[in-house]
XYZ file of C-alpha atoms in Angstrom:
569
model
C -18.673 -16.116 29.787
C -20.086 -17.299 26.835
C -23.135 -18.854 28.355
C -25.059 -15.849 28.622
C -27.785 -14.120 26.685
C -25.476 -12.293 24.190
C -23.767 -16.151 23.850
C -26.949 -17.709 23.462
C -27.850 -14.668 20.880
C -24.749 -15.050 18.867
C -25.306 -18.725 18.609
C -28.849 -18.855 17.759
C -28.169 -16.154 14.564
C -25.438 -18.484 13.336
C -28.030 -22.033 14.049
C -30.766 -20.433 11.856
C -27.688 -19.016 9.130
C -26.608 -22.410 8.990
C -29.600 -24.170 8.814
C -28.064 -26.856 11.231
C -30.496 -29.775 12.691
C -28.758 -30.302 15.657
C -27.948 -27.158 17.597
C -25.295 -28.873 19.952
C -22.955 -29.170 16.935
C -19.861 -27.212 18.030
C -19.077 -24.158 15.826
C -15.942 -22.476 16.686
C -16.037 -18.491 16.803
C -12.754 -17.838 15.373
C -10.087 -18.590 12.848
C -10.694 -22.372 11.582
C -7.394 -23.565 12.626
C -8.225 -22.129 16.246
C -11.256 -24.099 17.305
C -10.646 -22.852 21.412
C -13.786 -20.893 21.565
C -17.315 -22.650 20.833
C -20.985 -20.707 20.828
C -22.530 -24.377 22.933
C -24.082 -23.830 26.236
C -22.014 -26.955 27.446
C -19.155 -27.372 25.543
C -15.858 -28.695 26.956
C -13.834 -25.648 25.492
C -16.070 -23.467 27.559
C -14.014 -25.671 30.860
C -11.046 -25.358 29.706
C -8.271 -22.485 31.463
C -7.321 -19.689 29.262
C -3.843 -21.243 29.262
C -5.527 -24.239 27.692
C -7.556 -22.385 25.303
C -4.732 -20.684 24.292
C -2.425 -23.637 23.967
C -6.055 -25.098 21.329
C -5.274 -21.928 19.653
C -1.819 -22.094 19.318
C -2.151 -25.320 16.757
C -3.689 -28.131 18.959
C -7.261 -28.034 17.554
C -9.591 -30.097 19.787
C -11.786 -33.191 17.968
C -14.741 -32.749 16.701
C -14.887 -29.031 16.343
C -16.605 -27.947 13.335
C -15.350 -24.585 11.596
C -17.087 -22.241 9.807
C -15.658 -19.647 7.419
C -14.216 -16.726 9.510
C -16.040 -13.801 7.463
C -19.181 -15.522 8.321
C -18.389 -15.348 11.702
C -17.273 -11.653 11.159
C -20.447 -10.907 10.003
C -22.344 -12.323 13.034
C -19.934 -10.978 15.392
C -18.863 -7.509 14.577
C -21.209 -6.536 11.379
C -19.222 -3.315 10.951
C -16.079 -4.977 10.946
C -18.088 -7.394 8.141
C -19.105 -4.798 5.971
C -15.720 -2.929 5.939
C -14.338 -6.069 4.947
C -16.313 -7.291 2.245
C -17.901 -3.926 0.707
C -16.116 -4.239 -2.623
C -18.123 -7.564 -2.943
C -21.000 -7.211 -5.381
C -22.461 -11.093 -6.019
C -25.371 -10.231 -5.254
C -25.502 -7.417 -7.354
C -25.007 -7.862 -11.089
C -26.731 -4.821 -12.052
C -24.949 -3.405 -14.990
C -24.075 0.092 -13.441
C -25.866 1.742 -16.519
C -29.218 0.339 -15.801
C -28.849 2.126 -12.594
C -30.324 5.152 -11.522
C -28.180 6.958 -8.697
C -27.986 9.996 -7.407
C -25.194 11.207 -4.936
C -26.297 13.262 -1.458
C -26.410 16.875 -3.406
C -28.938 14.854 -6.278
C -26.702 15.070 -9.221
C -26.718 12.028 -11.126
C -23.923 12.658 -13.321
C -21.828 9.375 -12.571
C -22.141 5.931 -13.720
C -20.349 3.871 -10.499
C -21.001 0.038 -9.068
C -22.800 1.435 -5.884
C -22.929 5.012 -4.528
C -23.614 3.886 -0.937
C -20.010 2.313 -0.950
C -18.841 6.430 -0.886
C -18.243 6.427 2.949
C -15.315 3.775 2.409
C -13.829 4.937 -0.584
C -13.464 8.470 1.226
C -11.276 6.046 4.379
C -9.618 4.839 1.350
C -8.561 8.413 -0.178
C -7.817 9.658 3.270
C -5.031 6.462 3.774
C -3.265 7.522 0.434
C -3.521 11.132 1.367
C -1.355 10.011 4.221
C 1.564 8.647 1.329
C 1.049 11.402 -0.929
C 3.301 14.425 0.734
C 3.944 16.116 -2.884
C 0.593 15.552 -4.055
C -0.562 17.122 -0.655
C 2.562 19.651 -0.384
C 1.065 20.854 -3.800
C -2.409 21.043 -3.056
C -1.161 23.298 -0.528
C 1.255 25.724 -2.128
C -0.753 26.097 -5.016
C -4.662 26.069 -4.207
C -4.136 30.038 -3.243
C -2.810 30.542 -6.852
C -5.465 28.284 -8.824
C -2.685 27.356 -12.033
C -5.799 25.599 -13.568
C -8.661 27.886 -12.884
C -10.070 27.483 -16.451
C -8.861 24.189 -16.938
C -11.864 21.335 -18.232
C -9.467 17.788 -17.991
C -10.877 14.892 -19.650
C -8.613 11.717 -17.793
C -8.990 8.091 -18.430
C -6.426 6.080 -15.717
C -6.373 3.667 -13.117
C -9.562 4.669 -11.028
C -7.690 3.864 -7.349
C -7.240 5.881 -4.192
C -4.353 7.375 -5.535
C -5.868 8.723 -8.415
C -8.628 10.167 -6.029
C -5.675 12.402 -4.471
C -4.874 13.568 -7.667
C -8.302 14.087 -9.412
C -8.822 16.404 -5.612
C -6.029 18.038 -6.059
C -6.785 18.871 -9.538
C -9.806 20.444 -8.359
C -8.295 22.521 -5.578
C -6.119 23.740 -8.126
C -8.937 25.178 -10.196
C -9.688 22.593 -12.433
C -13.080 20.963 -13.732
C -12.523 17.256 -14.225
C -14.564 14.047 -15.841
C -12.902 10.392 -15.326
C -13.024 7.373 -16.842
C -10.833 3.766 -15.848
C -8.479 2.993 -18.529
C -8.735 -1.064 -17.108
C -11.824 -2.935 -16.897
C -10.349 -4.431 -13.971
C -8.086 -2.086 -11.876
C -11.235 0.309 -10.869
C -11.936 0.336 -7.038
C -15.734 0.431 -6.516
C -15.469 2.103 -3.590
C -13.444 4.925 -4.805
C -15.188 5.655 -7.565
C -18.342 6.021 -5.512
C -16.510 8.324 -3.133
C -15.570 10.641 -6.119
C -18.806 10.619 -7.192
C -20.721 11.294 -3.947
C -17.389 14.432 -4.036
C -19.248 15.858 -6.991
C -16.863 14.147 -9.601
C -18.249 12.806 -12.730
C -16.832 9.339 -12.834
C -17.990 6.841 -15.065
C -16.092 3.113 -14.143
C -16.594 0.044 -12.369
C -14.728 -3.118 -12.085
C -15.622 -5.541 -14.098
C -16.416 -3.592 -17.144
C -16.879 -4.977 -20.491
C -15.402 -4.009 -23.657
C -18.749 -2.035 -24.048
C -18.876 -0.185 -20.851
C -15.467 0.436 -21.581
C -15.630 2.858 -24.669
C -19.232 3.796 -23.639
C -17.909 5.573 -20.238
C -15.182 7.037 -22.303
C -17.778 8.277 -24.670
C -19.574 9.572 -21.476
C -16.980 11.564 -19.950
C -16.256 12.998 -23.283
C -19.491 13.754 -24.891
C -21.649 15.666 -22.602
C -23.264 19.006 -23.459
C -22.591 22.196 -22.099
C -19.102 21.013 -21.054
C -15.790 20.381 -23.760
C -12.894 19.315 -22.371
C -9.456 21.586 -22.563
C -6.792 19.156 -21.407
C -5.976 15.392 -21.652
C -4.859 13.612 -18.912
C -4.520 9.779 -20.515
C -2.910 6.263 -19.361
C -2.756 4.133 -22.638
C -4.078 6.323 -25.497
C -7.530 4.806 -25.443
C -9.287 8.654 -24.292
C -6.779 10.342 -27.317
C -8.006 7.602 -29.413
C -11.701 8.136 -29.102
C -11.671 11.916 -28.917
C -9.613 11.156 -32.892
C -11.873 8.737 -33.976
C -15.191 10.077 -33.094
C -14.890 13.922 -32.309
C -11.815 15.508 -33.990
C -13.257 19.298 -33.959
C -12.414 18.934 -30.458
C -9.040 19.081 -30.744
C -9.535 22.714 -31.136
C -9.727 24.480 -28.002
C -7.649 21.279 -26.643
C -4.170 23.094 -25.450
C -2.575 19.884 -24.695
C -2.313 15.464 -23.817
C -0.389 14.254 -20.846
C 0.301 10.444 -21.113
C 1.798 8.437 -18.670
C 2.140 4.646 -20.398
C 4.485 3.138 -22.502
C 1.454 2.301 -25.058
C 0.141 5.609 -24.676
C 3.408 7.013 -25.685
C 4.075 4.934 -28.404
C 0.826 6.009 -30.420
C 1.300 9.511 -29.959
C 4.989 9.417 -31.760
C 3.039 7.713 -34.053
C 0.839 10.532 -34.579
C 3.578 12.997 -34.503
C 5.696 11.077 -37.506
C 2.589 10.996 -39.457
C 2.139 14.513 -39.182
C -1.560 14.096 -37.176
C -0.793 15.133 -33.731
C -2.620 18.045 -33.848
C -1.801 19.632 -29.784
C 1.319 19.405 -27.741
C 1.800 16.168 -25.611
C 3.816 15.516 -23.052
C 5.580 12.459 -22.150
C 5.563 11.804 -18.979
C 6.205 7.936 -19.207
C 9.848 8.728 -19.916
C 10.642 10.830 -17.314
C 12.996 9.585 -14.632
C 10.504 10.181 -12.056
C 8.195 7.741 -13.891
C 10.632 5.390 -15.156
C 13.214 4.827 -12.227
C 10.413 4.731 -9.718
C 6.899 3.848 -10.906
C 8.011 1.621 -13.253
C 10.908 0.116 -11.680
C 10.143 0.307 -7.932
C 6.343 -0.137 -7.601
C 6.728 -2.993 -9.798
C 9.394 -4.870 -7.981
C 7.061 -4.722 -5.087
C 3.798 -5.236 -6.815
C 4.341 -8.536 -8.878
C 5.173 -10.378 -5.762
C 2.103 -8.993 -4.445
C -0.184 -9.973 -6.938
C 0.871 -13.691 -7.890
C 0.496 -14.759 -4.127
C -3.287 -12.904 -4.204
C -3.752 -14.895 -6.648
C -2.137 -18.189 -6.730
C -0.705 -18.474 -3.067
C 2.069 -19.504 -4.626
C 6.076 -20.074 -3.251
C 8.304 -18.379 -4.854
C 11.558 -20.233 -3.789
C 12.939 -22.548 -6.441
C 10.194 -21.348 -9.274
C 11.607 -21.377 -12.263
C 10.408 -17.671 -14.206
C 10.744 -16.236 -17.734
C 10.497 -12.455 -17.830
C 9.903 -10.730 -21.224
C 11.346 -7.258 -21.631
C 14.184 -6.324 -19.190
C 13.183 -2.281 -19.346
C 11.997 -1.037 -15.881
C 9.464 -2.971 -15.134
C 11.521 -5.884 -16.089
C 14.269 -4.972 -13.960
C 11.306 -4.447 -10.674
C 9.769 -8.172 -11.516
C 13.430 -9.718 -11.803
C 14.621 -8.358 -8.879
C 11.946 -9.631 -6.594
C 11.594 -12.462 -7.945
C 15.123 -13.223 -7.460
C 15.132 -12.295 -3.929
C 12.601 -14.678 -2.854
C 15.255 -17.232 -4.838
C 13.544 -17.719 -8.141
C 15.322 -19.308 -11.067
C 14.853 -16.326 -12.985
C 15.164 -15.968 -17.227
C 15.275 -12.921 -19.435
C 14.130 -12.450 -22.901
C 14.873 -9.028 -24.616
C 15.109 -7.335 -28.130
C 17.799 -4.666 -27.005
C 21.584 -5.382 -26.821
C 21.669 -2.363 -23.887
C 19.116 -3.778 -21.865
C 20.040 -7.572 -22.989
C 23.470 -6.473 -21.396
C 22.203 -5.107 -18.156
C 20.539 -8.365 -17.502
C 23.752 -10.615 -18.122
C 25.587 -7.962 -15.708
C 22.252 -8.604 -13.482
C 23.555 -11.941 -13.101
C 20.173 -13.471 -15.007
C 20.598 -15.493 -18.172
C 19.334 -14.063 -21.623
C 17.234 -16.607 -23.333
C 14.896 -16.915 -26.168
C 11.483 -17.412 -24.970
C 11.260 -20.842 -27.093
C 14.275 -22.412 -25.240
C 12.431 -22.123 -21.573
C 8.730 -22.686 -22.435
C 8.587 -26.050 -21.511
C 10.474 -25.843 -18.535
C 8.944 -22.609 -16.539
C 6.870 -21.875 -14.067
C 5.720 -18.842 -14.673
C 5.872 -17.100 -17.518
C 5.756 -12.239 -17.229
C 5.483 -10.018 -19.937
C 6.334 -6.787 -19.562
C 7.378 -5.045 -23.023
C 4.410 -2.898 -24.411
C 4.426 -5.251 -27.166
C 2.328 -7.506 -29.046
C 1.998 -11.466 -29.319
C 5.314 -11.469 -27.139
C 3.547 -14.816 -25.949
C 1.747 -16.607 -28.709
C -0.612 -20.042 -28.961
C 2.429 -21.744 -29.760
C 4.205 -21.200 -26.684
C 0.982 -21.607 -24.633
C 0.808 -25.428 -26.431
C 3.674 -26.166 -25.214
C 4.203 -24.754 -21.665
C 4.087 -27.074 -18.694
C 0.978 -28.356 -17.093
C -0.461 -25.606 -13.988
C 2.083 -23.222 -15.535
C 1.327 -19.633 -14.500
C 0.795 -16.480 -17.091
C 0.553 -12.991 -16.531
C 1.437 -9.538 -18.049
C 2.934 -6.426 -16.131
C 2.215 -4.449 -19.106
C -0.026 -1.665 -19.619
C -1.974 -3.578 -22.415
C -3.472 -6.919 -22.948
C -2.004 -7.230 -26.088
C 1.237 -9.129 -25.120
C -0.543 -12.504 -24.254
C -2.532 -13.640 -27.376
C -5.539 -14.276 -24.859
C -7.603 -13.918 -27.975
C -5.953 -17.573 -29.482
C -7.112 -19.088 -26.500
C -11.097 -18.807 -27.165
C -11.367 -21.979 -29.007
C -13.777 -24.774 -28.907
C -11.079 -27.638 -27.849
C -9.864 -25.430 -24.794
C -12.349 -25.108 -21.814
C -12.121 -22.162 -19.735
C -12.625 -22.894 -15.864
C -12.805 -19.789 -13.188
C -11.123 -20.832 -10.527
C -11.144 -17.348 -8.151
C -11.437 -13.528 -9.420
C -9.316 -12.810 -11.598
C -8.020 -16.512 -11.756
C -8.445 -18.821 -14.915
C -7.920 -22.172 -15.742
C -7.269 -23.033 -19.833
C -7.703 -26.815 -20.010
C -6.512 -28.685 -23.343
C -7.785 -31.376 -24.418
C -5.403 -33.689 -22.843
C -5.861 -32.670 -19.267
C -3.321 -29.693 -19.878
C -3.940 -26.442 -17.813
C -2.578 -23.130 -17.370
C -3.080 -20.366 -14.880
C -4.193 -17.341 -16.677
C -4.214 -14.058 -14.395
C -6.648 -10.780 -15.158
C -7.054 -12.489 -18.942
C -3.613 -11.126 -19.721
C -4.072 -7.771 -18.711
C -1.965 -5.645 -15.814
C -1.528 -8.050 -12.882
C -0.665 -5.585 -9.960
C -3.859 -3.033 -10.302
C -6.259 -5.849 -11.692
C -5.310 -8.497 -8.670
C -3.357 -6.678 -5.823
C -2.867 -3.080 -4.945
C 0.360 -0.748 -5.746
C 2.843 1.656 -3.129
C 1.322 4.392 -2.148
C 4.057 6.873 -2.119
C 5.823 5.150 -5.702
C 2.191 6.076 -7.063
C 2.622 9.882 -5.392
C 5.842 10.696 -8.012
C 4.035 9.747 -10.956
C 0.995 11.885 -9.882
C 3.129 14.830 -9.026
C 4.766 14.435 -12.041
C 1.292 14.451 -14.371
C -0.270 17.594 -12.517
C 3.181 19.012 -12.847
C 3.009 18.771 -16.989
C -0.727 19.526 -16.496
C 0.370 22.795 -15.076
C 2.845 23.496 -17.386
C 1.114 23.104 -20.751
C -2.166 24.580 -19.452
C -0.389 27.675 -18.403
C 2.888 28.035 -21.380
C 2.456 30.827 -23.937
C 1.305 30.209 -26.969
C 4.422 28.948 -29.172
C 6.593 27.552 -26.233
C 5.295 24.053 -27.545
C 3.946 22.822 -31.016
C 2.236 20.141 -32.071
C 4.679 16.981 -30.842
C 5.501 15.402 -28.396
C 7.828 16.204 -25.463
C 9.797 15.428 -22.113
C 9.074 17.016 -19.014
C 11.937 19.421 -18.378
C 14.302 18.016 -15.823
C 13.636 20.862 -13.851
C 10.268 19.801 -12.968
C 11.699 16.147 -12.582
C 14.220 17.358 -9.888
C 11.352 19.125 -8.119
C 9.122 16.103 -7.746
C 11.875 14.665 -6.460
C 12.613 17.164 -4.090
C 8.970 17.360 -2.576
C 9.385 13.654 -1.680
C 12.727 14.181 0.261
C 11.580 15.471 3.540
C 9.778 12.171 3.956
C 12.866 10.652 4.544
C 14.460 13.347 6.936
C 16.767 13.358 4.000
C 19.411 16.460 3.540
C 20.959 17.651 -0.114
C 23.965 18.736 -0.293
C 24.519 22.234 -1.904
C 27.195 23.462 -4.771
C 29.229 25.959 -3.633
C 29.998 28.764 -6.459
C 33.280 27.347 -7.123
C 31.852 23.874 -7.904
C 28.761 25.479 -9.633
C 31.255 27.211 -11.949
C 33.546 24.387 -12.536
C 30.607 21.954 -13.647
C 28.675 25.051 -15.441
C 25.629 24.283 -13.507
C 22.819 26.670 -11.639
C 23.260 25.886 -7.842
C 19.662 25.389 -7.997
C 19.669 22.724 -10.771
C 19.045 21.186 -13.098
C 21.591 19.071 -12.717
C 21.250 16.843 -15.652
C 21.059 17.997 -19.073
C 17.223 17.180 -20.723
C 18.042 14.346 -22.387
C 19.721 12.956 -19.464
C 17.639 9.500 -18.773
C 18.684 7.005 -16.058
C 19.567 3.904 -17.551
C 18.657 5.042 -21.171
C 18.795 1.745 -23.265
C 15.846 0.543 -20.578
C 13.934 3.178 -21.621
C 13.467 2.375 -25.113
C 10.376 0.913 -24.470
C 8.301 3.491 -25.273
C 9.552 2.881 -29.025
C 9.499 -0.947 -29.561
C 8.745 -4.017 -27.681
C 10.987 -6.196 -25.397
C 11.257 -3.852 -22.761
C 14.196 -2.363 -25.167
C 13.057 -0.913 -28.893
C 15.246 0.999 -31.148
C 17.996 2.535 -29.242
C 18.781 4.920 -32.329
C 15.818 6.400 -32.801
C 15.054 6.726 -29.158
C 18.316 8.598 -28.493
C 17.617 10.967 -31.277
C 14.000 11.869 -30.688
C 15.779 12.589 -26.868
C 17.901 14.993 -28.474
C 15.390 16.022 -30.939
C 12.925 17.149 -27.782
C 15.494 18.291 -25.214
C 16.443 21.065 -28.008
C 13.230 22.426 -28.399
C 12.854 22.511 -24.615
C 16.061 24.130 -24.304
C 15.346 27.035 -26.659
């Protein structure tokens, strides 16, 4: 009975919220489509049978009925239920984070997050990935007795999300001493990051950043006295970069980089050929673990994900360009074809180029489809994949993203002119308007889609974490000489035992070698079982030396060979 005082409570708070001048006016308490349930002392929905109110609900809404927005009526209703769903909101906080001073429940201040008092949510939020992290957790476990990384001072710059949480805790249960910054200005969780910090973690992100904040919480993480970082945990090369550019001598008592992106990657070979890596790195972007599952799994369930966030979009009958038919190519075109997208490949690389003709997707250059698309992916690790030309001429309302670590593949930068007006439509959500009327949808201003606009899997996210504190562990802890100053694979040992912590998940079962088919493949009946420069799909993996999603097959193959006979010896 909605008549009574609690009734006539409930209405009066959302009356004086509302401002309305006639409190008769019907205001419906739940979903605006389902107007059965009215705050008015005398309404007729307050007659009708719950059959009836149920039939309103089921799509007959009743005349006259006026609807507010359903958070507002959240927030009147059930304010907990408000506040846990609208905590990563800051409007009415625009605060730059550094102008802030905070200080966590223990009084250290040594953090730089959105809002500390968010803490209590981002530890719900750790405690729900803890839940799809068994290796990460099967680890922490195993290993915390041991401490591998007592000693260990990692500097990390990655995605700052629940998942990362798991791993930055299980870092420290390991022995380890850790300071964090976001690699994206976008992809940080507020929440999160407040939880870590309230943990005792010094963090130093927020979403939302600027190019500013960006290299200034880098700088913070980095340069703090007392306190030199020993390892390098990176996602794009941006942390190796600074530490280069603006304190080399540190590079000293630095025993090692782990790095994790294609771009990331890229620049350290870089490094290597030019003779100025000056610690071991290893890649950990091109192990299988990474690439068959990360790369190719999360993102055939991510991109979906975060274009109907964004857009609320169909996907049936779109027609879609993807550029770069590596991994994460092969994730978007997959799922995109499922949901019965018209789906287009460009790519570089005759292996990969191949794979996507056997894929049953056309090959294409990107000018022949530009006017024609839909939506438009990148997804190489490349730069200017899509220029100002092909902007000019794509459709009107057609859609651009990038899957790509960096925002370099879109020339977003081409875009900033005086004849285009830029319109925000949502977060994250852009309108470019030409001069003519013309519009595009630009997503996260060309930077990753999925961790800027939607979330990522859980457990995908789980392999690539076991993976890192896997080649954390194992170039903290090798003797001096195992590795020199280049980069290297993770030996498929460790792949096949990241791997193996996931199994039990599945109630899955191995099957073992018996000696006689040990002997006759000349394999340990423990593994490995693939040689180390064994990769899955190896022309898709090329990425990590050229753009396209493919790169330069030659070179890749030998610098596999070139690694996987060091770590053989």
């Amino acid at each position: 009975d909605i008549k009574d005082k609690p009734g006539k409570h409930l209405r009066d708070k959302l009356v004086q919220s509302y401002k309305l001048s006639q409190p008769s006016e019907s205001l419906c308490l739940s979903e605006p489509r389902c107007p059965a349930f009215s705050l008015t002392g005398a309404n007729t929905a307050n007659h009708l049978s719950l059959p009836e109110r149920l039939s309103v609900c089921r799509g007959r809404p009743r005349e006259g009925a006026a609807s507010p927005p359903s958070a507002f009526i959240l927030a009147v209703m059930c304010p907990s239920l408000s506040s846990a769903a609208s905590y990563t909101d800051s409007s009415d906080d625009e605060t730059s984070p550094r102008d802030k001073q905070q200080k966590n429940s223990k009084g250290s201040s040594d953090f730089c997050v959105k809002n500390i008092k968010q803490a209590e949510f981002g530890r719900r939020e750790i405690e729900i990935a803890e839940q799809e992290m068994p290796a990460l957790m099967a680890l922490r476990k195993r290993a915390q007795g041991e401490k591998p990384l007592a000693g260990a001072k990692i500097v990390g710059c990655t995605h700052i999300t629940a998942q990362t949480a798991v791993l930055m805790e299980t870092l420290g249960a390991l022995g380890a001493q850790c300071r964090w910054a976001a690699c994206n200005i976008y992809s940080t969780l507020n929440e999160v990051a407040a939880a870590l910090a309230e943990s005792g973690f010094p963090v130093f992100a927020w979403k939302g950043e600027s190019e500013d904040d960006f290299w200034w919480c880098i700088d913070r993480c980095v340069n703090v006295e007392g306190w030199q970082p020993n390892m390098i945990l990176d996602d794009g090369g941006d942390l190796t970069h600074w530490i280069y550019k603006k304190y080399p001598n540190m590079f000293k008592k630095i025993k090692g980089i782990v790095e994790e992106s294609v771009t990331g990657v890229h620049r350290l070979y870089q490094l290597s050929k030019a003779g100025k890596l000056c610690v071991p790195a290893m890649n950990v972007n091109d192990s299988v673990t990474k690439q068959k599952f990360d790369n190719l799994y999360c993102c055939r369930e991510s991109i979906l994900d975060g274009l109907k966030r964004t857009t609320d979009m169909m996907f049936g009958g779109k027609q879609v360009v993807v550029c770069g038919y590596g991994e994460v190519g092969k994730g978007c075109c997959a799922a995109l074809k499922a949901m019965g997208s018209i789906v287009y490949v460009t790519e570089i690389d005759p292996i990969c180029a191949l794979q996507a003709c056997m894929d049953g997707f056309r090959l294409v250059k990107l000018n022949e489809v530009i006017r024609q698309v839909d939506i438009v992916i990148t997804c190489t690790g490349n730069k200017n994949v899509v220029t100002r030309e092909h902007l000019d001429r794509m459709k009107n309302s057609c859609i651009v993203c990038n899957m790509g670590h960096s925002n370099t593949e879109i020339d977003v930068a081409s875009l900033r002119t005086p004849e285009l007006t830029w319109e925000r439509v949502r977060s994250q959500v852009d309108h470019v308007i030409w001069p003519d009327g013309k519009r595009i949808v630009l997503l996260a201003e060309g930077r990753l889609l999925n961790l800027s606009c939607s979330t990522v899997p859980t457990f995908v996210l789980s392999i690539t974490a076991t993976t890192q504190a896997l080649a954390l562990i194992e170039l903290y802890n090798a003797p001096e000489g195992r590795y020199k100053q280049d980069v290297y694979l993770l030996p498929k040992k460790m792949d096949e035992y990241v791997a193996s912590l996931h199994l039990p998940t599945f109630d899955a079962h191995l099957t073992e070698l018996t000696d006689e088919q040990a002997k006759y493949l000349g394999l340990n009946k423990n593994g490995p079982f693939k040689p180390n420069y064994y990769r899955c799909w190896l022309g898709a993996a090329c990425s990590s030396l050229g753009g396209g999603g493919g790169g330069d097959t030659a070179a890749y193959i030998c610098a596999c060979v070139r690694i996987s006979s060091k770590l053989s010896v």
